[in-house]
Structures are given as structure tokens and as C-alpha cells.
PDB file of C-alpha atoms and ligand atoms in Angstrom:
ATOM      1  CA  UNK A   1      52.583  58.173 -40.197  1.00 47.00           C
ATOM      2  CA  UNK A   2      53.416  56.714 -37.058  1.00 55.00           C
ATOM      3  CA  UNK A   3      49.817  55.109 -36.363  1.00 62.00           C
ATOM      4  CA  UNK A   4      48.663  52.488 -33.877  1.00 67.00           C
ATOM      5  CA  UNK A   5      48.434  49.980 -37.221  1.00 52.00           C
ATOM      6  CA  UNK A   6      52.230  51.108 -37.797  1.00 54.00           C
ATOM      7  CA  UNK A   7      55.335  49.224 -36.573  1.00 65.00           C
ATOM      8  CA  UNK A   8      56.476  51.578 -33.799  1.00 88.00           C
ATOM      9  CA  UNK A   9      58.340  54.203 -35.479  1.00 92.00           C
ATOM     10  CA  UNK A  10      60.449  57.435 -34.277  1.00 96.00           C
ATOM     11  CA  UNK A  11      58.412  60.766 -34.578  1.00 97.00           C
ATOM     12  CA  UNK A  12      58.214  62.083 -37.895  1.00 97.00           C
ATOM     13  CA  UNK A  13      59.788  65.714 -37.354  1.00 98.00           C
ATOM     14  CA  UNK A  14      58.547  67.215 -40.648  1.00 97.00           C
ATOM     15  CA  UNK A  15      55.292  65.881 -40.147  1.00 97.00           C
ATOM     16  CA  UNK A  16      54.904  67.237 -37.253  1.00 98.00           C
ATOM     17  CA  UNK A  17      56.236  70.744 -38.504  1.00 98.00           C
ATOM     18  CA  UNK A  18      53.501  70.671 -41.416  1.00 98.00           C
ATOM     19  CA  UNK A  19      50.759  69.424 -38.681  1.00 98.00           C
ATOM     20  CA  UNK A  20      51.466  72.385 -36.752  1.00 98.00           C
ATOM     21  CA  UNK A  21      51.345  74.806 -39.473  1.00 98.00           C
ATOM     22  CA  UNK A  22      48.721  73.469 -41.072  1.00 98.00           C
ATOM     23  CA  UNK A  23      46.579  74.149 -37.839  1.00 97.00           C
ATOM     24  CA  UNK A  24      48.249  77.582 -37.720  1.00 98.00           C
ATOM     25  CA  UNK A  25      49.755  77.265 -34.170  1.00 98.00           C
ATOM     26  CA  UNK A  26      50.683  79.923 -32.059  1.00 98.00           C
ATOM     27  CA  UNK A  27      53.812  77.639 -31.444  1.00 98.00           C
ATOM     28  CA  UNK A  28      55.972  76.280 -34.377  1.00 97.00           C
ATOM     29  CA  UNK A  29      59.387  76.187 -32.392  1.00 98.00           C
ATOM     30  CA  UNK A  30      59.787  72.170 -31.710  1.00 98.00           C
ATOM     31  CA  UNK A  31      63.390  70.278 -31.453  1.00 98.00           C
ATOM     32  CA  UNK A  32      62.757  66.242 -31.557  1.00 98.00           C
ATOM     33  CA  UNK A  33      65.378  64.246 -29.860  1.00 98.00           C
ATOM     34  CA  UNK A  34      65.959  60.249 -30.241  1.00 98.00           C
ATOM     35  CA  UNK A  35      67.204  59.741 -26.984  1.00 98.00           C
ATOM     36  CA  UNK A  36      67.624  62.355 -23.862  1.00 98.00           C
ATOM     37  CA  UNK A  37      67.965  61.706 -19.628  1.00 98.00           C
ATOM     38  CA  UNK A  38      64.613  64.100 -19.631  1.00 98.00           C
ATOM     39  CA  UNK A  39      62.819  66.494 -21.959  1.00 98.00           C
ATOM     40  CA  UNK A  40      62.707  68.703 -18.913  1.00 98.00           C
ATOM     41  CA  UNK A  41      66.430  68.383 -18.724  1.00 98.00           C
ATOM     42  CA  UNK A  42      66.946  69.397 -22.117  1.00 98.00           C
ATOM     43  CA  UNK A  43      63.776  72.192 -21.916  1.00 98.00           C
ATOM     44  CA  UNK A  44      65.908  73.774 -19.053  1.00 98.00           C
ATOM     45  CA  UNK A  45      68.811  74.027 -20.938  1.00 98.00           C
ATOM     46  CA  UNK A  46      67.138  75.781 -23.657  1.00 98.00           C
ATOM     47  CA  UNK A  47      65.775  78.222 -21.249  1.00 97.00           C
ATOM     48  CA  UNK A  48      69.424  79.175 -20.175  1.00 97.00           C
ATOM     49  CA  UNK A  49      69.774  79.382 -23.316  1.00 97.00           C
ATOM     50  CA  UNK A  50      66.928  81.889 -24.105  1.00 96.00           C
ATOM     51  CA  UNK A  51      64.717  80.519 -25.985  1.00 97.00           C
ATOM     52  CA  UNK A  52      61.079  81.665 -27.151  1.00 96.00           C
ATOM     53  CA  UNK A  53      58.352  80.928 -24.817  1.00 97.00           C
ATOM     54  CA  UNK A  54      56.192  78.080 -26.251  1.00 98.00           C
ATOM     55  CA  UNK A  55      59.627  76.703 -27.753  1.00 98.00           C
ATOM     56  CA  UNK A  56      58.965  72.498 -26.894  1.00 98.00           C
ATOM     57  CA  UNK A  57      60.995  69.301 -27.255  1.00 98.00           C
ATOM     58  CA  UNK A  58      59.798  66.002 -27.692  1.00 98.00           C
ATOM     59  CA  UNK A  59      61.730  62.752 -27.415  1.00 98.00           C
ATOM     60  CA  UNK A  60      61.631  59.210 -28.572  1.00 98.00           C
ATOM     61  CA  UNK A  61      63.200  57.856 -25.659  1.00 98.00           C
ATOM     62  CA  UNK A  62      63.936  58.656 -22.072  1.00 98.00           C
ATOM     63  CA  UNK A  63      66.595  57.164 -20.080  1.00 98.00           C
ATOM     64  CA  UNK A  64      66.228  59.462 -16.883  1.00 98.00           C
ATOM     65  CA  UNK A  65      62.473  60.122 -16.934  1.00 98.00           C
ATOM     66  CA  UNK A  66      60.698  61.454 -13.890  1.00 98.00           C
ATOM     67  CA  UNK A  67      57.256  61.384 -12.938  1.00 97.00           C
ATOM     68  CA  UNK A  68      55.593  63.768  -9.893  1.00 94.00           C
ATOM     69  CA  UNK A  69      56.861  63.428  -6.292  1.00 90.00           C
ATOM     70  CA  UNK A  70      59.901  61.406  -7.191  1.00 90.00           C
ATOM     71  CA  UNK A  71      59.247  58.749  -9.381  1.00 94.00           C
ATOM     72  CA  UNK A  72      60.615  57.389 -12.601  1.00 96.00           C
ATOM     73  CA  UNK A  73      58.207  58.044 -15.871  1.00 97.00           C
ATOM     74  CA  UNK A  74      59.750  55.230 -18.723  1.00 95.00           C
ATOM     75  CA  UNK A  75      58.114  53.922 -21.476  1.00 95.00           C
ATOM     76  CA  UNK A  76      59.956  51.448 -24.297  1.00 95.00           C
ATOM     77  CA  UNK A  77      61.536  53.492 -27.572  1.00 96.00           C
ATOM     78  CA  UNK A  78      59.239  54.981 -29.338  1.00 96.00           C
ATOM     79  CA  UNK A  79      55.885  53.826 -27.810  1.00 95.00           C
ATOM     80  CA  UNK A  80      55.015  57.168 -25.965  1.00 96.00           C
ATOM     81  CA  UNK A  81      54.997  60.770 -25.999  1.00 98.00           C
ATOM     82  CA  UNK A  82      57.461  62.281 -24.092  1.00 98.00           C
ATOM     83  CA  UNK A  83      56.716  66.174 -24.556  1.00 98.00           C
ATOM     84  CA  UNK A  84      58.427  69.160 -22.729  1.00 98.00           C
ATOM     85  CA  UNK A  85      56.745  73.070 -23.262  1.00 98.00           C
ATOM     86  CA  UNK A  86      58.845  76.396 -22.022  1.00 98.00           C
ATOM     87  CA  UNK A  87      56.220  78.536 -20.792  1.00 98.00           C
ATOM     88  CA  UNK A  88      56.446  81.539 -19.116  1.00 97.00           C
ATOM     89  CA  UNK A  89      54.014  82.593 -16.505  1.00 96.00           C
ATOM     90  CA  UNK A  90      53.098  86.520 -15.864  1.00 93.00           C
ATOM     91  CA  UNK A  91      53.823  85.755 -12.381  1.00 90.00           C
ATOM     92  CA  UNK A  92      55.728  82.625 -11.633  1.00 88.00           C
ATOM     93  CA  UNK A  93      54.332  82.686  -7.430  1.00 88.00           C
ATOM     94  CA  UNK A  94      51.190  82.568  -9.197  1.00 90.00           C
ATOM     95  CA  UNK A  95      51.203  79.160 -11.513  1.00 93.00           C
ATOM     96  CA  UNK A  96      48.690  76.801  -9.502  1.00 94.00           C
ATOM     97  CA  UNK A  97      46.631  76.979 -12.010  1.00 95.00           C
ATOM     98  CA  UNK A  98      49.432  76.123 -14.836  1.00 96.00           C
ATOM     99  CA  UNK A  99      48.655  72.489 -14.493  1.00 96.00           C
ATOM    100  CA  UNK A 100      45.237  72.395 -14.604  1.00 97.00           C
ATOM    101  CA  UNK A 101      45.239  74.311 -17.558  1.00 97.00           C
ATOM    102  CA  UNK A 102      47.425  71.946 -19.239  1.00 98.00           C
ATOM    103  CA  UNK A 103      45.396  69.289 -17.899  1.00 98.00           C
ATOM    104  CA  UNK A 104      42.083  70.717 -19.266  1.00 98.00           C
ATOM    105  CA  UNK A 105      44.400  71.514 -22.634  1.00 98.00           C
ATOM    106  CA  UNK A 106      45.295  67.635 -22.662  1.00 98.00           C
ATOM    107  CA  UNK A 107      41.714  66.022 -22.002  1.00 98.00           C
ATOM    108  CA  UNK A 108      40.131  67.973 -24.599  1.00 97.00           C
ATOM    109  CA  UNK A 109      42.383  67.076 -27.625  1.00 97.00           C
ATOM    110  CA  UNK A 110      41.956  63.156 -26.295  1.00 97.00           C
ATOM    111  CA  UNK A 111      38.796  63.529 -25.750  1.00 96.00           C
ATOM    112  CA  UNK A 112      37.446  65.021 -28.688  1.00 92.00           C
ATOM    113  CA  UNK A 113      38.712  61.309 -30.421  1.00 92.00           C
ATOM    114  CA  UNK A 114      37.940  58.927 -27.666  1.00 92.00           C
ATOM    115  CA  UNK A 115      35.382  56.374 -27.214  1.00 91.00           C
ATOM    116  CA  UNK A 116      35.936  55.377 -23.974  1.00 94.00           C
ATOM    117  CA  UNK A 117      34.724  57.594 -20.333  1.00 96.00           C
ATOM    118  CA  UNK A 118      37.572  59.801 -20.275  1.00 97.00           C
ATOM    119  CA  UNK A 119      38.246  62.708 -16.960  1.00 98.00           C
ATOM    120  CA  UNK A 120      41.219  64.077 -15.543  1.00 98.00           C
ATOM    121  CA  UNK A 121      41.782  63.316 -12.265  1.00 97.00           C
ATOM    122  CA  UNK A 122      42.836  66.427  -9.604  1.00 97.00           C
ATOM    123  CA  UNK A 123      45.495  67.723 -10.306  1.00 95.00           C
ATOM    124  CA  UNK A 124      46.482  66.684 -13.960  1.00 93.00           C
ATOM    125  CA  UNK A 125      46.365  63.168 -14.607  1.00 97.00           C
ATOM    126  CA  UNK A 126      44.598  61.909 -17.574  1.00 98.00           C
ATOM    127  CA  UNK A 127      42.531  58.617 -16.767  1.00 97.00           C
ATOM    128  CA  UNK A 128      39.941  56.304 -18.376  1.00 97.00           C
ATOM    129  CA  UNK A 129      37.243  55.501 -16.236  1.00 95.00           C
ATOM    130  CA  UNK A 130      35.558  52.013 -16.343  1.00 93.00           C
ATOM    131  CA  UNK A 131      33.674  49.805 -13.795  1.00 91.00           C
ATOM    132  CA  UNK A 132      34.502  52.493 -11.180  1.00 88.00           C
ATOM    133  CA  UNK A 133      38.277  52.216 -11.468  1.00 92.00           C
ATOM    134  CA  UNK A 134      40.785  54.678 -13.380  1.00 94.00           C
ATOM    135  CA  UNK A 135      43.092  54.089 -15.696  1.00 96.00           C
ATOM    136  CA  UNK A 136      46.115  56.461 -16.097  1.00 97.00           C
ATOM    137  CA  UNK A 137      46.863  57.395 -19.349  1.00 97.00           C
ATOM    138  CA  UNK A 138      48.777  60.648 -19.375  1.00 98.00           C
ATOM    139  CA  UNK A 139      50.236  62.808 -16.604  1.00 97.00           C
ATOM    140  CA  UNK A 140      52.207  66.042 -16.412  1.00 97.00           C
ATOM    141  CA  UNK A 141      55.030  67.428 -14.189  1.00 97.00           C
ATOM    142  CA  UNK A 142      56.016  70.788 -13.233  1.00 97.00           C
ATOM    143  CA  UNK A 143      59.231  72.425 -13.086  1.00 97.00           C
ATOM    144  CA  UNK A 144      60.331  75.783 -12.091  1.00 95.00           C
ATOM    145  CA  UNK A 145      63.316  77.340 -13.879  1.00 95.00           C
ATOM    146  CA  UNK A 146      64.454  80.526 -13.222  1.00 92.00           C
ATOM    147  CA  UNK A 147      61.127  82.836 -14.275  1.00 93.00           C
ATOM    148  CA  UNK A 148      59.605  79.913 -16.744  1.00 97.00           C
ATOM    149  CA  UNK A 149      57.609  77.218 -16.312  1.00 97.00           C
ATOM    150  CA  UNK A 150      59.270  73.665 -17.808  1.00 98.00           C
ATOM    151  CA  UNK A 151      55.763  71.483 -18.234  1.00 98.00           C
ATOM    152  CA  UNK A 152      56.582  67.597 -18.715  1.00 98.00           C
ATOM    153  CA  UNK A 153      53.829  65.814 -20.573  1.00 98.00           C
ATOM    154  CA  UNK A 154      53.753  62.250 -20.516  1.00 98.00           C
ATOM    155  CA  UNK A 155      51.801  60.438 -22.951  1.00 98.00           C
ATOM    156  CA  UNK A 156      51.117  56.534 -23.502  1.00 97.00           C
ATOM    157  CA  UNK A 157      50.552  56.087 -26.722  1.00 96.00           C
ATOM    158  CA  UNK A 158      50.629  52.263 -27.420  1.00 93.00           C
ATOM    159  CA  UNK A 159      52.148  50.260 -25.468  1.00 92.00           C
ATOM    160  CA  UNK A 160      50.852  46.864 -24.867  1.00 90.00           C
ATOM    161  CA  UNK A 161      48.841  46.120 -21.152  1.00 88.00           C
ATOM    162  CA  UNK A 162      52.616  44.375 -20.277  1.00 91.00           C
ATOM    163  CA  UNK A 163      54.213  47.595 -20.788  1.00 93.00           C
ATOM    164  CA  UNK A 164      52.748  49.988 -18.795  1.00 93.00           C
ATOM    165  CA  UNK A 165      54.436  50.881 -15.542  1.00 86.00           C
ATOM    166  CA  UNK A 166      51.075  49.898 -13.246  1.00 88.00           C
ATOM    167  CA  UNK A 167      47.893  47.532 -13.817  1.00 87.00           C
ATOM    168  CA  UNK A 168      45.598  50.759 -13.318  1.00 92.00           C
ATOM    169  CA  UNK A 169      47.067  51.812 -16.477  1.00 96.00           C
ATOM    170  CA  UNK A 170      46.075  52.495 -20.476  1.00 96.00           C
ATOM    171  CA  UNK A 171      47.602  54.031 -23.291  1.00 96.00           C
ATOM    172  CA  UNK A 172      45.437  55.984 -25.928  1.00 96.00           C
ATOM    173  CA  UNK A 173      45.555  53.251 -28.352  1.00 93.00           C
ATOM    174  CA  UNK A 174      42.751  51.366 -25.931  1.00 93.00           C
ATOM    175  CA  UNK A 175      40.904  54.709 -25.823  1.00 94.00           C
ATOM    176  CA  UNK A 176      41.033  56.247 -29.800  1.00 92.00           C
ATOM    177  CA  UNK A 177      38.204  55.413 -32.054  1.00 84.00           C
ATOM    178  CA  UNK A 178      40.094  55.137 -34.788  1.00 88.00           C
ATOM    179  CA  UNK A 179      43.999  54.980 -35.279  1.00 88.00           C
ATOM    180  CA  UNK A 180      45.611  58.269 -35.027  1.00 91.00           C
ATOM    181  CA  UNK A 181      49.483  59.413 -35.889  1.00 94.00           C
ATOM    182  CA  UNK A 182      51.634  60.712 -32.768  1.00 96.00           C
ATOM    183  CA  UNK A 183      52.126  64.044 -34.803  1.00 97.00           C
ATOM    184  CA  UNK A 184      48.800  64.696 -35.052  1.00 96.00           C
ATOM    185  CA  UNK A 185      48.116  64.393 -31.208  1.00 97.00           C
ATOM    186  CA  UNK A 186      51.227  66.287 -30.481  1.00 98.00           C
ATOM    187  CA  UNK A 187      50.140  69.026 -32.773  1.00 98.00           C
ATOM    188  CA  UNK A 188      46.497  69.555 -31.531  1.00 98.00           C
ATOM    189  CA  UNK A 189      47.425  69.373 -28.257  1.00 98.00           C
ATOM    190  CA  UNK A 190      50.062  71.810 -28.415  1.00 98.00           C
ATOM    191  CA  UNK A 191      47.924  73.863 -30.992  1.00 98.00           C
ATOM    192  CA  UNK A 192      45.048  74.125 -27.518  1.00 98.00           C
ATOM    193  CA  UNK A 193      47.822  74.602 -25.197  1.00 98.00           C
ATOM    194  CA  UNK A 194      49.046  77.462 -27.162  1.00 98.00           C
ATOM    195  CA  UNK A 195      45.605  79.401 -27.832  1.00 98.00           C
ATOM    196  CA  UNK A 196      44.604  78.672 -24.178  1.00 97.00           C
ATOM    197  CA  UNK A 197      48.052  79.650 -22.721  1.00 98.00           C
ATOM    198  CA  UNK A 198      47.541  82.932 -24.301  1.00 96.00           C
ATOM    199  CA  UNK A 199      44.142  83.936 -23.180  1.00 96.00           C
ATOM    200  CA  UNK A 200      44.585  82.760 -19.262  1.00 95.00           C
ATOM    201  CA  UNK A 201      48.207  84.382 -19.124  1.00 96.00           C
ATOM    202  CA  UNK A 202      47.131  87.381 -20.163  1.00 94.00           C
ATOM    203  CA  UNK A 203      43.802  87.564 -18.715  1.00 94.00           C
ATOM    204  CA  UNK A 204      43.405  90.625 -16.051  1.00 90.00           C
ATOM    205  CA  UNK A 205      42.828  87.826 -13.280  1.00 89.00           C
ATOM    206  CA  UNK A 206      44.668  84.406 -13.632  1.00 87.00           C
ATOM    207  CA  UNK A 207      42.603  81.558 -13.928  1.00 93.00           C
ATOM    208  CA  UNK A 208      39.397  83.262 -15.550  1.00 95.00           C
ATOM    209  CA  UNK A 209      36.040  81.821 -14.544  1.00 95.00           C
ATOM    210  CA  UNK A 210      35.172  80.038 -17.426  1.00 96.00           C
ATOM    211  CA  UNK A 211      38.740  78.164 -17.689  1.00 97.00           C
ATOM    212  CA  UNK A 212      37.838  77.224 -13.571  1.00 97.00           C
ATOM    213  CA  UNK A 213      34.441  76.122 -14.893  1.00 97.00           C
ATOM    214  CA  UNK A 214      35.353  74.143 -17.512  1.00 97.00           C
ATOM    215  CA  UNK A 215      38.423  72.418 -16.002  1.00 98.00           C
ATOM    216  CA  UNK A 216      35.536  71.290 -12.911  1.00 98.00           C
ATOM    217  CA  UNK A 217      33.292  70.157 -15.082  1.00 97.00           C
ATOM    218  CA  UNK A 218      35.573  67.327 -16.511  1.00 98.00           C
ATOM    219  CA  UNK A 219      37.417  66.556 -13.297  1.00 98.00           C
ATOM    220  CA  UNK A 220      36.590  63.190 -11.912  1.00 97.00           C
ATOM    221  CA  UNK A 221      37.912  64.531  -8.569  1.00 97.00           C
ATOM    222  CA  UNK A 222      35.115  66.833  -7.251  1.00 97.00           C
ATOM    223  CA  UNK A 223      31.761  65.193  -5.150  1.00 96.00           C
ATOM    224  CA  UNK A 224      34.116  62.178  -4.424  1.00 96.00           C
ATOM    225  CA  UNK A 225      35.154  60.225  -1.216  1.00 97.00           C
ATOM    226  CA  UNK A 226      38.778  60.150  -1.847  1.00 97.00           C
ATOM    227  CA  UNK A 227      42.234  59.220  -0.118  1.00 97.00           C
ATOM    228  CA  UNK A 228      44.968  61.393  -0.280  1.00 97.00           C
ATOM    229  CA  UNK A 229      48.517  60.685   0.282  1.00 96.00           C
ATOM    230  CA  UNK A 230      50.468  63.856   0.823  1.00 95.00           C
ATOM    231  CA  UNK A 231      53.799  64.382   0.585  1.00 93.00           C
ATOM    232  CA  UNK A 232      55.727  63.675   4.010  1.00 92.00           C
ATOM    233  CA  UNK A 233      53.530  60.500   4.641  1.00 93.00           C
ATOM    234  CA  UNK A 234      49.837  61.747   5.861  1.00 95.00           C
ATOM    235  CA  UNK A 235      47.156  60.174   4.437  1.00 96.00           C
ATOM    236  CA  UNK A 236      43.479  61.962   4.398  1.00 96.00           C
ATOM    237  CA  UNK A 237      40.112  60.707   4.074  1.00 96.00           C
ATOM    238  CA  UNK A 238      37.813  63.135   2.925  1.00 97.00           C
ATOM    239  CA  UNK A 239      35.430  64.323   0.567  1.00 98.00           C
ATOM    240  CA  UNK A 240      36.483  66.219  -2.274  1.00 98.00           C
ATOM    241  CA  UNK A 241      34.298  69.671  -2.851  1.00 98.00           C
ATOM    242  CA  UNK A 242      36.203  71.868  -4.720  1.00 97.00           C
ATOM    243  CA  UNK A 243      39.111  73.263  -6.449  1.00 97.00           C
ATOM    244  CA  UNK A 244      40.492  77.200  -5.573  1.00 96.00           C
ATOM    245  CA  UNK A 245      41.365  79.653  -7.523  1.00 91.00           C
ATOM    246  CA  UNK A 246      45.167  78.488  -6.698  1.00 93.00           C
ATOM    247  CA  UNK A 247      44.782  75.108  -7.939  1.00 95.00           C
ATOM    248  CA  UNK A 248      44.454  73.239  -4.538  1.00 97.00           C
ATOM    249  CA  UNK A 249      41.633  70.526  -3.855  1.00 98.00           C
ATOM    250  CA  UNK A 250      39.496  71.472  -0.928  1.00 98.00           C
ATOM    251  CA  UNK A 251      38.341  68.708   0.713  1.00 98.00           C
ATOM    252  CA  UNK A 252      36.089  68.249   3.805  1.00 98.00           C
ATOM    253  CA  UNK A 253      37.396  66.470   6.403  1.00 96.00           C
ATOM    254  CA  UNK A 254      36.093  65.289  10.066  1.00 94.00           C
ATOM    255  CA  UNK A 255      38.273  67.932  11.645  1.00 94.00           C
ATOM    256  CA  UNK A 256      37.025  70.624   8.924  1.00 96.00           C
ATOM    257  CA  UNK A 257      37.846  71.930   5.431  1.00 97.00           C
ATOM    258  CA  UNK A 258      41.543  71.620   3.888  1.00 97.00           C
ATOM    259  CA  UNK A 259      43.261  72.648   0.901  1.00 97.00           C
ATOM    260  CA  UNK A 260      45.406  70.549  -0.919  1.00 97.00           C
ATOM    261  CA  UNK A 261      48.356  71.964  -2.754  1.00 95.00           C
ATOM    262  CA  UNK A 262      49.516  68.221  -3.770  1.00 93.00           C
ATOM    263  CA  UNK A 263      48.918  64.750  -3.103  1.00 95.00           C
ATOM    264  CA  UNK A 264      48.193  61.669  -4.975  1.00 94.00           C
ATOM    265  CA  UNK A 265      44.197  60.728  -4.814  1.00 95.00           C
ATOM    266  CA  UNK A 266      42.472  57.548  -4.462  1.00 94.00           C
ATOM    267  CA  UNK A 267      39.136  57.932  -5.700  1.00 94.00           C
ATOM    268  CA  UNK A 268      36.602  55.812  -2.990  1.00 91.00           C
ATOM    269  CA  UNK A 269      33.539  56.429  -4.184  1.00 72.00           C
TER     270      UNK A 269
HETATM  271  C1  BTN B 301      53.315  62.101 -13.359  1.00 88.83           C
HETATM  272  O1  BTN B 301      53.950  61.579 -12.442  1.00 88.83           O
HETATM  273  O2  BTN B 301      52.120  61.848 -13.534  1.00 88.83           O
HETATM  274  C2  BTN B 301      53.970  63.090 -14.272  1.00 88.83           C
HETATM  275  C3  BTN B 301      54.725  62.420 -15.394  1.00 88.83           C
HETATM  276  C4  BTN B 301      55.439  63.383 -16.308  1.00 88.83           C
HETATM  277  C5  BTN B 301      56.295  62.686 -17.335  1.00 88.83           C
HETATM  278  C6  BTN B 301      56.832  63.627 -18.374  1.00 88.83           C
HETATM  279  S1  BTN B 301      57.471  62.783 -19.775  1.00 88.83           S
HETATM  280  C7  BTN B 301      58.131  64.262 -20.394  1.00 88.83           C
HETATM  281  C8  BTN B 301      58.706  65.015 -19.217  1.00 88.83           C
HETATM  282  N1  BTN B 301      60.054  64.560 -18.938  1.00 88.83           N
HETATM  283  C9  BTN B 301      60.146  63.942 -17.760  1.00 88.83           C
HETATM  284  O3  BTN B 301      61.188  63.470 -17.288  1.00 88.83           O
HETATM  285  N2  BTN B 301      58.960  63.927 -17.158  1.00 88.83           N
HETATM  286  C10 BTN B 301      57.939  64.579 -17.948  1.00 88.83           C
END
């Protein structure tokens, strides 16, 4: 078991293929890697390909990593989860809610183990809250290809304060209760993606109400004076008061109400 009271290890492949059966997951098709550029690289090969939706690949190491709007996502061998799910949306101009679902997916398989204040913050990063700042544990990136959906879930897992990319960082091994294998998080997470995926894909109206509901009630985001730097350069001060049924952030502004479709937030208050 490749635990936080392990020596770092490479993922366990046929522990992870028991975890997932063993939780009965709708999705059982996972290739492991040691070392790739991306996941998402290799996820949109498989798509050519023509793979199953739901089909994922995980690596121990990535050399090429990306992170949203342009930047790199790296981690040192074997100290994080580097996760990449095929999905295919019903209607791929419809997918602003993809990542909040897999945001929503993500915080509640953490946070059913954490002891720490745990939120995601809008759109889909996964931060620890404490003394009014946020940590960044997790975040996810979103790729088109062809009709699918690549999604790129980053996970720190443990690496040491000196490792992670930023100071406003953590890694789950500061937020578990008690020590927990890689496998295990991979599988319940994926285990909740899967059920979840099913239900709001197929639903008659994409997101459904409760989904919107819950994902709301456990974002830091909404109620809060924030900063956001949008793509291109602008930067808006405003207050954050809701999400749409499209995924962006409304936010109130001097000059009136805007929605967001991305943009990195500052929380301010
Ligand atoms: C972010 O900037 O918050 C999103 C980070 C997404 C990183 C993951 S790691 C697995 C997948 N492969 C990548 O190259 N990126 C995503």
C-alpha cells in the first residue's frame, strides 16, 4: 500500500483494479503509466483510438504536465496523483458544468476523510482553508477532443511543504485523518465520478438542481469579495453571488453584474 507512512512508491496497478471492483465501479478500464509528457496527452490518444467512455490513465510521473491557462502542473516521481478520465458529454457545447461536477466529485471523496476546513474554490480547485487563506491541494483541467471530454486531475498527495509548486499550497497528507493508500483515493474518487457522471449526463436538463445545489453549498467562492484575473490581462473586483446554470461565476461589479466563464480568483474577504 502506497500510504503516507510508506516510502514513496509507484501505484500499485492491481490494487487499484481490486479497489475498484471491490466498490463495484461503473468504471474498471484504467492503464497506469510510470512516466508520460501528460495523462491528457496519452487520454487523447486513446480517444483516437476509441476507447470506452470512463476509460482513465494515471501516471507516476509527468515530464510535460500542464495546469489551467498555461501553466506547468509537476510534482516529484511518485508523490502525486496525476489522473486523466475520457468522458463523453451528451452535448459537448454544453460541458460548463463538467468541471464543477468533477470538482464536487473530488471534494466529497477528500472530504469525507479530512480533518482540516476543506471547499473548492470556483471553478474546480480543491483548497484547505485556514486563518482566512487557501491552500491548493488539487485542481483539474479541461480538454476538448473531438466529441469527448479529456478531464486532468491533479492531486498532491505527499509531498513535503518544499515541494509544492507555491507557498499557498498542501497536499492531502496535511489534510487526511489518518494515512490513506493512493489506490484507495483514486478508486473512490473515480467510483463518485462515475455514478455522478451517469445521472447528470443523462439527466433531461444538464446540471440538475440538486447537483447545482450541492456543488454551491461547498464552494468557498459564493458571498465573497474576490479578485479575478481573466484571461487577456483584466483584473475585476467584485463580489461573487452566484454560479449559472453554465458554470460561470456571476459576480457584481460597480458597473453591474458579469459572468465569468474563467479566471483565476483571489478570495478578499
Ligand atoms: C490547474 O491548473 O489547477 C489544473 C491542473 C491539472 C493537472 C492535471 S495532472 C493530470 C492531467 N495531466 C496534465 O498535464 N494536467 C492534468
Amino acid at each position: 500500500m502506497t500510504g503516507f507512512l510508506k516510502n514513496r512508491a509507484p501505484l500499485d496497478a492491481q490494487l487499484l483494479e481490486s479497489e475498484l471492483r471491490l466498490r463495484q465501479c461503473l468504471w474498471q478500464n484504467v492503464i497506469v503509466k510510470d512516466e508520460v509528457t501528460s495523462t491528457n496527452d496519452i487520454a487523447k490518444d486513446l480517444v483516437n483510438s476509441g476507447v470506452e467512455e470512463g476509460t482513465f490513465v494515471i501516471a507516476n510521473f509527468q515530464s510535460q504536465g500542464r495546469g489551467r491557462q498555461n501553466r506547468n502542473w509537476q510534482a516529484p516521481k511518485n508523490s502525486s496523483i496525476f489522473i486523466s478520465i475520457i468522458l463523453k458529454p451528451r452535448s459537448v457545447n454544453n460541458i460548463g458544468w463538467v468541471p464543477l461536477l468533477i470538482g464536487l466529485c473530488l471534494y466529497k471523496t477528500i472530504e469525507s476523510e479530512s480533518r482540516k476546513n476543506i471547499k473548492i474554490k470556483w471553478p474546480n480547485d480543491l483548497v484547505q482553508i485556514e486563518n482566512k487563506q487557501e491552500f491548493k491541494f488539487a485542481g483539474i483541467l479541461l480538454e476538448k477532443h473531438n466529441e469527448h471530454v479529456v478531464a486532468g486531475i491533479g492531486i498532491n498527495f505527499d509531498q513535503d511543504k518544499n515541494e509544492l509548486p507555491i507557498e499557498l499550497a498542501t497536499s492531502l497528507k496535511e489534510i487526511f485523518e489518518n494515512p490513506i493508500s493512493k489506490e484507495s483515493v483514486i478508486a473512490a474518487f473515480v467510483s463518485e465520478l462515475s455514478a455522478r457522471w451517469q445521472e447528470e449526463n443523462n439527466a433531461q436538463t444538464s446540471p440538475t438542481a440538486s447537483f447545482m445545489r450541492d456543488y454551491k453549498a461547498n464552494c468557498v467562492t459564493i458571498n465573497k469579495e474576490i479578485i479575478a484575473q481573466i484571461p487577456g490581462g483584466e483584473v475585476v473586483k467584485a463580489l461573487a453571488i452566484d454560479i449559472s446554470a453554465t458554470g460561470e461565476l456571476i459576480v457584481k461589479t460597480d458597473s453591474g453584474n458579469r459572468f465569468l466563464s474563467s479566471a483565476d480568483i483571489h478570495l478578499i474577504s
